[in-house]
Amino acid sequence: MLIPLHNLFIGQKGKIVSLNNEEESTKNRLLAMGITPGKSIELAHVSPFGDPLVFKIGEKKVVLRKSEASKIFVDVPYKIFNLLESEIGKYEIIDIKGGRNFIEEMRSMGLYKGVNINLVNKLGNRIIIEVDGKKYELGRGRAAKIFCKKVE
């Protein structure tokens, strides 16, 4: 699945497929930094305001603006969604973002990294999920903090 580099999730790896940059000088700078098609790249860090992004290529760390990363396409085995963006189906939780109380509350519901869940329904601002046979209703804000990948 091809996605823009800036859509990687922290820790997610992809293989660089193409550099779609019109400016020759920018393309040469990216190539000089080691951003070449065929290389594996991983999102290592996102700055507090979301720009710039830090990527790992092998043992090297490279900093790119989001606008530059949006023109680089990578092949990933799966795309990561938050529950708010997800369609009805089965998912595996990759990460939960939020404060300690939020994470503890989700854990008490059986939601934590690695758990399989079933998104049962989306009713306006409410998302209904099933975990181990129990159904829970989450609001939009909470659902946006739970990141998952689709499982078959």
mmCIF file with all atom_site columns, C-alpha atoms in Angstrom:
data_model
loop_
_atom_site.group_PDB
_atom_site.id
_atom_site.type_symbol
_atom_site.label_atom_id
_atom_site.label_alt_id
_atom_site.label_comp_id
_atom_site.label_asym_id
_atom_site.label_entity_id
_atom_site.label_seq_id
_atom_site.pdbx_PDB_ins_code
_atom_site.Cartn_x
_atom_site.Cartn_y
_atom_site.Cartn_z
_atom_site.occupancy
_atom_site.B_iso_or_equiv
_atom_site.pdbx_formal_charge
_atom_site.auth_seq_id
_atom_site.auth_comp_id
_atom_site.auth_asym_id
_atom_site.auth_atom_id
_atom_site.pdbx_PDB_model_num
ATOM 1   C CA . MET A 1 1   ? 0.000   0.000   0.000  1.00 0.00 ? 1   MET A CA 1
ATOM 2   C CA . LEU A 1 2   ? 1.502   3.345   -1.069 1.00 0.00 ? 2   LEU A CA 1
ATOM 3   C CA . ILE A 1 3   ? 1.193   6.295   1.303  1.00 0.00 ? 3   ILE A CA 1
ATOM 4   C CA . PRO A 1 4   ? 2.930   9.666   1.638  1.00 0.00 ? 4   PRO A CA 1
ATOM 5   C CA . LEU A 1 5   ? 5.878   9.562   4.044  1.00 0.00 ? 5   LEU A CA 1
ATOM 6   C CA . HIS A 1 6   ? 4.259   12.052  6.447  1.00 0.00 ? 6   HIS A CA 1
ATOM 7   C CA . ASN A 1 7   ? 1.384   9.595   7.047  1.00 0.00 ? 7   ASN A CA 1
ATOM 8   C CA . LEU A 1 8   ? 3.639   7.035   8.765  1.00 0.00 ? 8   LEU A CA 1
ATOM 9   C CA . PHE A 1 9   ? 2.919   6.363   12.428 1.00 0.00 ? 9   PHE A CA 1
ATOM 10  C CA . ILE A 1 10  ? 5.785   6.658   14.948 1.00 0.00 ? 10  ILE A CA 1
ATOM 11  C CA . GLY A 1 11  ? 7.743   3.413   14.756 1.00 0.00 ? 11  GLY A CA 1
ATOM 12  C CA . GLN A 1 12  ? 6.151   2.345   11.470 1.00 0.00 ? 12  GLN A CA 1
ATOM 13  C CA . LYS A 1 13  ? 8.543   1.412   8.675  1.00 0.00 ? 13  LYS A CA 1
ATOM 14  C CA . GLY A 1 14  ? 8.135   1.708   4.949  1.00 0.00 ? 14  GLY A CA 1
ATOM 15  C CA . LYS A 1 15  ? 10.165  1.253   1.789  1.00 0.00 ? 15  LYS A CA 1
ATOM 16  C CA . ILE A 1 16  ? 10.780  4.401   -0.259 1.00 0.00 ? 16  ILE A CA 1
ATOM 17  C CA . VAL A 1 17  ? 9.187   4.056   -3.695 1.00 0.00 ? 17  VAL A CA 1
ATOM 18  C CA . SER A 1 18  ? 9.360   7.516   -5.258 1.00 0.00 ? 18  SER A CA 1
ATOM 19  C CA . LEU A 1 19  ? 10.394  11.141  -4.751 1.00 0.00 ? 19  LEU A CA 1
ATOM 20  C CA . ASN A 1 20  ? 7.794   13.344  -6.412 1.00 0.00 ? 20  ASN A CA 1
ATOM 21  C CA . ASN A 1 21  ? 9.537   16.683  -6.115 1.00 0.00 ? 21  ASN A CA 1
ATOM 22  C CA . GLU A 1 22  ? 9.538   19.157  -8.993 1.00 0.00 ? 22  GLU A CA 1
ATOM 23  C CA . GLU A 1 23  ? 12.542  21.141  -7.754 1.00 0.00 ? 23  GLU A CA 1
ATOM 24  C CA . GLU A 1 24  ? 15.788  19.500  -8.826 1.00 0.00 ? 24  GLU A CA 1
ATOM 25  C CA . SER A 1 25  ? 17.766  21.099  -5.954 1.00 0.00 ? 25  SER A CA 1
ATOM 26  C CA . THR A 1 26  ? 15.396  19.650  -3.311 1.00 0.00 ? 26  THR A CA 1
ATOM 27  C CA . LYS A 1 27  ? 15.447  16.243  -4.975 1.00 0.00 ? 27  LYS A CA 1
ATOM 28  C CA . ASN A 1 28  ? 19.272  16.279  -5.011 1.00 0.00 ? 28  ASN A CA 1
ATOM 29  C CA . ARG A 1 29  ? 19.350  17.303  -1.331 1.00 0.00 ? 29  ARG A CA 1
ATOM 30  C CA . LEU A 1 30  ? 17.036  14.402  -0.425 1.00 0.00 ? 30  LEU A CA 1
ATOM 31  C CA . LEU A 1 31  ? 19.179  11.964  -2.414 1.00 0.00 ? 31  LEU A CA 1
ATOM 32  C CA . ALA A 1 32  ? 22.323  13.302  -0.682 1.00 0.00 ? 32  ALA A CA 1
ATOM 33  C CA . MET A 1 33  ? 20.677  12.668  2.712  1.00 0.00 ? 33  MET A CA 1
ATOM 34  C CA . GLY A 1 34  ? 20.176  9.020   1.740  1.00 0.00 ? 34  GLY A CA 1
ATOM 35  C CA . ILE A 1 35  ? 16.497  9.232   0.871  1.00 0.00 ? 35  ILE A CA 1
ATOM 36  C CA . THR A 1 36  ? 16.581  7.015   -2.190 1.00 0.00 ? 36  THR A CA 1
ATOM 37  C CA . PRO A 1 37  ? 14.052  4.600   -3.685 1.00 0.00 ? 37  PRO A CA 1
ATOM 38  C CA . GLY A 1 38  ? 14.396  1.086   -2.292 1.00 0.00 ? 38  GLY A CA 1
ATOM 39  C CA . LYS A 1 39  ? 15.675  2.139   1.155  1.00 0.00 ? 39  LYS A CA 1
ATOM 40  C CA . SER A 1 40  ? 13.797  1.375   4.355  1.00 0.00 ? 40  SER A CA 1
ATOM 41  C CA . ILE A 1 41  ? 12.674  4.402   6.395  1.00 0.00 ? 41  ILE A CA 1
ATOM 42  C CA . GLU A 1 42  ? 11.011  4.732   9.808  1.00 0.00 ? 42  GLU A CA 1
ATOM 43  C CA . LEU A 1 43  ? 9.259   7.649   11.485 1.00 0.00 ? 43  LEU A CA 1
ATOM 44  C CA . ALA A 1 44  ? 11.194  8.199   14.714 1.00 0.00 ? 44  ALA A CA 1
ATOM 45  C CA . HIS A 1 45  ? 9.784   11.444  16.137 1.00 0.00 ? 45  HIS A CA 1
ATOM 46  C CA . VAL A 1 46  ? 7.196   14.145  15.495 1.00 0.00 ? 46  VAL A CA 1
ATOM 47  C CA . SER A 1 47  ? 7.880   17.640  16.830 1.00 0.00 ? 47  SER A CA 1
ATOM 48  C CA . PRO A 1 48  ? 5.360   19.073  19.315 1.00 0.00 ? 48  PRO A CA 1
ATOM 49  C CA . PHE A 1 49  ? 3.533   21.138  16.671 1.00 0.00 ? 49  PHE A CA 1
ATOM 50  C CA . GLY A 1 50  ? 3.684   18.334  14.063 1.00 0.00 ? 50  GLY A CA 1
ATOM 51  C CA . ASP A 1 51  ? 6.447   19.827  11.904 1.00 0.00 ? 51  ASP A CA 1
ATOM 52  C CA . PRO A 1 52  ? 9.290   18.898  11.290 1.00 0.00 ? 52  PRO A CA 1
ATOM 53  C CA . LEU A 1 53  ? 9.426   15.098  11.359 1.00 0.00 ? 53  LEU A CA 1
ATOM 54  C CA . VAL A 1 54  ? 12.446  12.944  12.258 1.00 0.00 ? 54  VAL A CA 1
ATOM 55  C CA . PHE A 1 55  ? 13.046  9.767   10.236 1.00 0.00 ? 55  PHE A CA 1
ATOM 56  C CA . LYS A 1 56  ? 15.544  6.934   10.631 1.00 0.00 ? 56  LYS A CA 1
ATOM 57  C CA . ILE A 1 57  ? 17.287  5.509   7.584  1.00 0.00 ? 57  ILE A CA 1
ATOM 58  C CA . GLY A 1 58  ? 19.519  2.732   8.860  1.00 0.00 ? 58  GLY A CA 1
ATOM 59  C CA . GLU A 1 59  ? 21.454  4.295   11.767 1.00 0.00 ? 59  GLU A CA 1
ATOM 60  C CA . LYS A 1 60  ? 21.078  7.864   10.428 1.00 0.00 ? 60  LYS A CA 1
ATOM 61  C CA . LYS A 1 61  ? 18.414  10.329  11.530 1.00 0.00 ? 61  LYS A CA 1
ATOM 62  C CA . VAL A 1 62  ? 17.050  12.799  8.980  1.00 0.00 ? 62  VAL A CA 1
ATOM 63  C CA . VAL A 1 63  ? 14.786  15.785  9.646  1.00 0.00 ? 63  VAL A CA 1
ATOM 64  C CA . LEU A 1 64  ? 12.205  16.754  7.010  1.00 0.00 ? 64  LEU A CA 1
ATOM 65  C CA . ARG A 1 65  ? 9.421   19.282  6.836  1.00 0.00 ? 65  ARG A CA 1
ATOM 66  C CA . LYS A 1 66  ? 5.948   17.807  6.468  1.00 0.00 ? 66  LYS A CA 1
ATOM 67  C CA . SER A 1 67  ? 5.655   19.478  3.044  1.00 0.00 ? 67  SER A CA 1
ATOM 68  C CA . GLU A 1 68  ? 8.805   17.663  1.863  1.00 0.00 ? 68  GLU A CA 1
ATOM 69  C CA . ALA A 1 69  ? 7.681   14.342  3.362  1.00 0.00 ? 69  ALA A CA 1
ATOM 70  C CA . SER A 1 70  ? 4.303   14.634  1.621  1.00 0.00 ? 70  SER A CA 1
ATOM 71  C CA . LYS A 1 71  ? 6.057   14.344  -1.762 1.00 0.00 ? 71  LYS A CA 1
ATOM 72  C CA . ILE A 1 72  ? 7.864   11.107  -0.868 1.00 0.00 ? 72  ILE A CA 1
ATOM 73  C CA . PHE A 1 73  ? 5.859   7.896   -1.239 1.00 0.00 ? 73  PHE A CA 1
ATOM 74  C CA . VAL A 1 74  ? 6.538   4.714   0.708  1.00 0.00 ? 74  VAL A CA 1
ATOM 75  C CA . ASP A 1 75  ? 5.226   1.172   0.503  1.00 0.00 ? 75  ASP A CA 1
ATOM 76  C CA . VAL A 1 76  ? 3.906   -0.111  3.844  1.00 0.00 ? 76  VAL A CA 1
ATOM 77  C CA . PRO A 1 77  ? 2.422   -3.498  4.725  1.00 0.00 ? 77  PRO A CA 1
ATOM 78  C CA . TYR A 1 78  ? -0.572  -1.849  6.423  1.00 0.00 ? 78  TYR A CA 1
ATOM 79  C CA . LYS A 1 79  ? -2.051  1.585   7.100  1.00 0.00 ? 79  LYS A CA 1
ATOM 80  C CA . ILE A 1 80  ? -2.728  2.780   10.637 1.00 0.00 ? 80  ILE A CA 1
ATOM 81  C CA . PHE A 1 81  ? -6.063  4.501   11.352 1.00 0.00 ? 81  PHE A CA 1
ATOM 82  C CA . ASN A 1 82  ? -7.554  6.041   14.446 1.00 0.00 ? 82  ASN A CA 1
ATOM 83  C CA . LEU A 1 83  ? -10.916 4.534   15.394 1.00 0.00 ? 83  LEU A CA 1
ATOM 84  C CA . LEU A 1 84  ? -12.686 7.707   14.272 1.00 0.00 ? 84  LEU A CA 1
ATOM 85  C CA . GLU A 1 85  ? -11.409 7.212   10.686 1.00 0.00 ? 85  GLU A CA 1
ATOM 86  C CA . SER A 1 86  ? -12.017 3.461   10.664 1.00 0.00 ? 86  SER A CA 1
ATOM 87  C CA . GLU A 1 87  ? -14.848 1.607   8.969  1.00 0.00 ? 87  GLU A CA 1
ATOM 88  C CA . ILE A 1 88  ? -16.872 -1.214  10.535 1.00 0.00 ? 88  ILE A CA 1
ATOM 89  C CA . GLY A 1 89  ? -14.689 -4.319  10.900 1.00 0.00 ? 89  GLY A CA 1
ATOM 90  C CA . LYS A 1 90  ? -11.963 -6.014  12.926 1.00 0.00 ? 90  LYS A CA 1
ATOM 91  C CA . TYR A 1 91  ? -8.840  -4.136  14.083 1.00 0.00 ? 91  TYR A CA 1
ATOM 92  C CA . GLU A 1 92  ? -5.734  -4.599  16.205 1.00 0.00 ? 92  GLU A CA 1
ATOM 93  C CA . ILE A 1 93  ? -4.802  -1.740  18.524 1.00 0.00 ? 93  ILE A CA 1
ATOM 94  C CA . ILE A 1 94  ? -1.359  -0.342  17.690 1.00 0.00 ? 94  ILE A CA 1
ATOM 95  C CA . ASP A 1 95  ? -1.242  2.505   20.213 1.00 0.00 ? 95  ASP A CA 1
ATOM 96  C CA . ILE A 1 96  ? -3.352  4.674   22.504 1.00 0.00 ? 96  ILE A CA 1
ATOM 97  C CA . LYS A 1 97  ? -2.414  8.347   22.864 1.00 0.00 ? 97  LYS A CA 1
ATOM 98  C CA . GLY A 1 98  ? -3.461  10.342  25.879 1.00 0.00 ? 98  GLY A CA 1
ATOM 99  C CA . GLY A 1 99  ? -2.781  11.028  29.518 1.00 0.00 ? 99  GLY A CA 1
ATOM 100 C CA . ARG A 1 100 ? -2.246  8.475   32.247 1.00 0.00 ? 100 ARG A CA 1
ATOM 101 C CA . ASN A 1 101 ? -5.905  8.540   33.388 1.00 0.00 ? 101 ASN A CA 1
ATOM 102 C CA . PHE A 1 102 ? -7.204  8.051   29.850 1.00 0.00 ? 102 PHE A CA 1
ATOM 103 C CA . ILE A 1 103 ? -4.826  5.138   29.196 1.00 0.00 ? 103 ILE A CA 1
ATOM 104 C CA . GLU A 1 104 ? -5.772  3.526   32.541 1.00 0.00 ? 104 GLU A CA 1
ATOM 105 C CA . GLU A 1 105 ? -9.475  3.939   31.767 1.00 0.00 ? 105 GLU A CA 1
ATOM 106 C CA . MET A 1 106 ? -9.010  2.307   28.339 1.00 0.00 ? 106 MET A CA 1
ATOM 107 C CA . ARG A 1 107 ? -7.010  -0.510  29.940 1.00 0.00 ? 107 ARG A CA 1
ATOM 108 C CA . SER A 1 108 ? -9.879  -1.131  32.414 1.00 0.00 ? 108 SER A CA 1
ATOM 109 C CA . MET A 1 109 ? -12.139 -1.610  29.372 1.00 0.00 ? 109 MET A CA 1
ATOM 110 C CA . GLY A 1 110 ? -9.661  -4.118  27.930 1.00 0.00 ? 110 GLY A CA 1
ATOM 111 C CA . LEU A 1 111 ? -8.212  -1.703  25.358 1.00 0.00 ? 111 LEU A CA 1
ATOM 112 C CA . TYR A 1 112 ? -4.415  -1.725  25.078 1.00 0.00 ? 112 TYR A CA 1
ATOM 113 C CA . LYS A 1 113 ? -1.694  -2.337  22.520 1.00 0.00 ? 113 LYS A CA 1
ATOM 114 C CA . GLY A 1 114 ? -2.036  -5.679  20.728 1.00 0.00 ? 114 GLY A CA 1
ATOM 115 C CA . VAL A 1 115 ? -5.718  -6.296  21.559 1.00 0.00 ? 115 VAL A CA 1
ATOM 116 C CA . ASN A 1 116 ? -8.116  -7.207  18.755 1.00 0.00 ? 116 ASN A CA 1
ATOM 117 C CA . ILE A 1 117 ? -11.369 -5.270  18.686 1.00 0.00 ? 117 ILE A CA 1
ATOM 118 C CA . ASN A 1 118 ? -14.461 -5.261  16.527 1.00 0.00 ? 118 ASN A CA 1
ATOM 119 C CA . LEU A 1 119 ? -15.855 -1.911  15.413 1.00 0.00 ? 119 LEU A CA 1
ATOM 120 C CA . VAL A 1 120 ? -19.556 -2.718  15.438 1.00 0.00 ? 120 VAL A CA 1
ATOM 121 C CA . ASN A 1 121 ? -21.236 0.557   14.501 1.00 0.00 ? 121 ASN A CA 1
ATOM 122 C CA . LYS A 1 122 ? -20.761 4.290   14.008 1.00 0.00 ? 122 LYS A CA 1
ATOM 123 C CA . LEU A 1 123 ? -23.723 6.334   15.164 1.00 0.00 ? 123 LEU A CA 1
ATOM 124 C CA . GLY A 1 124 ? -23.104 10.041  14.568 1.00 0.00 ? 124 GLY A CA 1
ATOM 125 C CA . ASN A 1 125 ? -20.627 11.078  17.257 1.00 0.00 ? 125 ASN A CA 1
ATOM 126 C CA . ARG A 1 126 ? -20.561 7.631   18.879 1.00 0.00 ? 126 ARG A CA 1
ATOM 127 C CA . ILE A 1 127 ? -18.445 4.636   17.951 1.00 0.00 ? 127 ILE A CA 1
ATOM 128 C CA . ILE A 1 128 ? -19.513 1.232   19.277 1.00 0.00 ? 128 ILE A CA 1
ATOM 129 C CA . ILE A 1 129 ? -16.782 -1.371  19.700 1.00 0.00 ? 129 ILE A CA 1
ATOM 130 C CA . GLU A 1 130 ? -16.727 -4.925  20.992 1.00 0.00 ? 130 GLU A CA 1
ATOM 131 C CA . VAL A 1 131 ? -13.864 -6.281  23.109 1.00 0.00 ? 131 VAL A CA 1
ATOM 132 C CA . ASP A 1 132 ? -13.938 -9.845  24.434 1.00 0.00 ? 132 ASP A CA 1
ATOM 133 C CA . GLY A 1 133 ? -17.709 -10.052 23.968 1.00 0.00 ? 133 GLY A CA 1
ATOM 134 C CA . LYS A 1 134 ? -18.414 -6.741  25.756 1.00 0.00 ? 134 LYS A CA 1
ATOM 135 C CA . LYS A 1 135 ? -19.675 -3.680  23.907 1.00 0.00 ? 135 LYS A CA 1
ATOM 136 C CA . TYR A 1 136 ? -18.468 -0.168  24.671 1.00 0.00 ? 136 TYR A CA 1
ATOM 137 C CA . GLU A 1 137 ? -19.512 3.211   23.336 1.00 0.00 ? 137 GLU A CA 1
ATOM 138 C CA . LEU A 1 138 ? -16.796 5.804   22.685 1.00 0.00 ? 138 LEU A CA 1
ATOM 139 C CA . GLY A 1 139 ? -17.137 9.458   21.757 1.00 0.00 ? 139 GLY A CA 1
ATOM 140 C CA . ARG A 1 140 ? -15.286 11.055  18.849 1.00 0.00 ? 140 ARG A CA 1
ATOM 141 C CA . GLY A 1 141 ? -12.506 12.478  21.041 1.00 0.00 ? 141 GLY A CA 1
ATOM 142 C CA . ARG A 1 142 ? -11.694 9.155   22.659 1.00 0.00 ? 142 ARG A CA 1
ATOM 143 C CA . ALA A 1 143 ? -11.930 7.240   19.386 1.00 0.00 ? 143 ALA A CA 1
ATOM 144 C CA . ALA A 1 144 ? -9.459  9.665   17.773 1.00 0.00 ? 144 ALA A CA 1
ATOM 145 C CA . LYS A 1 145 ? -6.821  8.700   20.374 1.00 0.00 ? 145 LYS A CA 1
ATOM 146 C CA . ILE A 1 146 ? -6.961  4.955   19.652 1.00 0.00 ? 146 ILE A CA 1
ATOM 147 C CA . PHE A 1 147 ? -4.806  3.870   16.695 1.00 0.00 ? 147 PHE A CA 1
ATOM 148 C CA . CYS A 1 148 ? -5.243  0.520   15.002 1.00 0.00 ? 148 CYS A CA 1
ATOM 149 C CA . LYS A 1 149 ? -4.635  -1.551  11.901 1.00 0.00 ? 149 LYS A CA 1
ATOM 150 C CA . LYS A 1 150 ? -7.229  -3.600  10.018 1.00 0.00 ? 150 LYS A CA 1
ATOM 151 C CA . VAL A 1 151 ? -7.079  -7.379  10.486 1.00 0.00 ? 151 VAL A CA 1
ATOM 152 C CA . GLU A 1 152 ? -8.818  -9.996  8.367  1.00 0.00 ? 152 GLU A CA 1
#
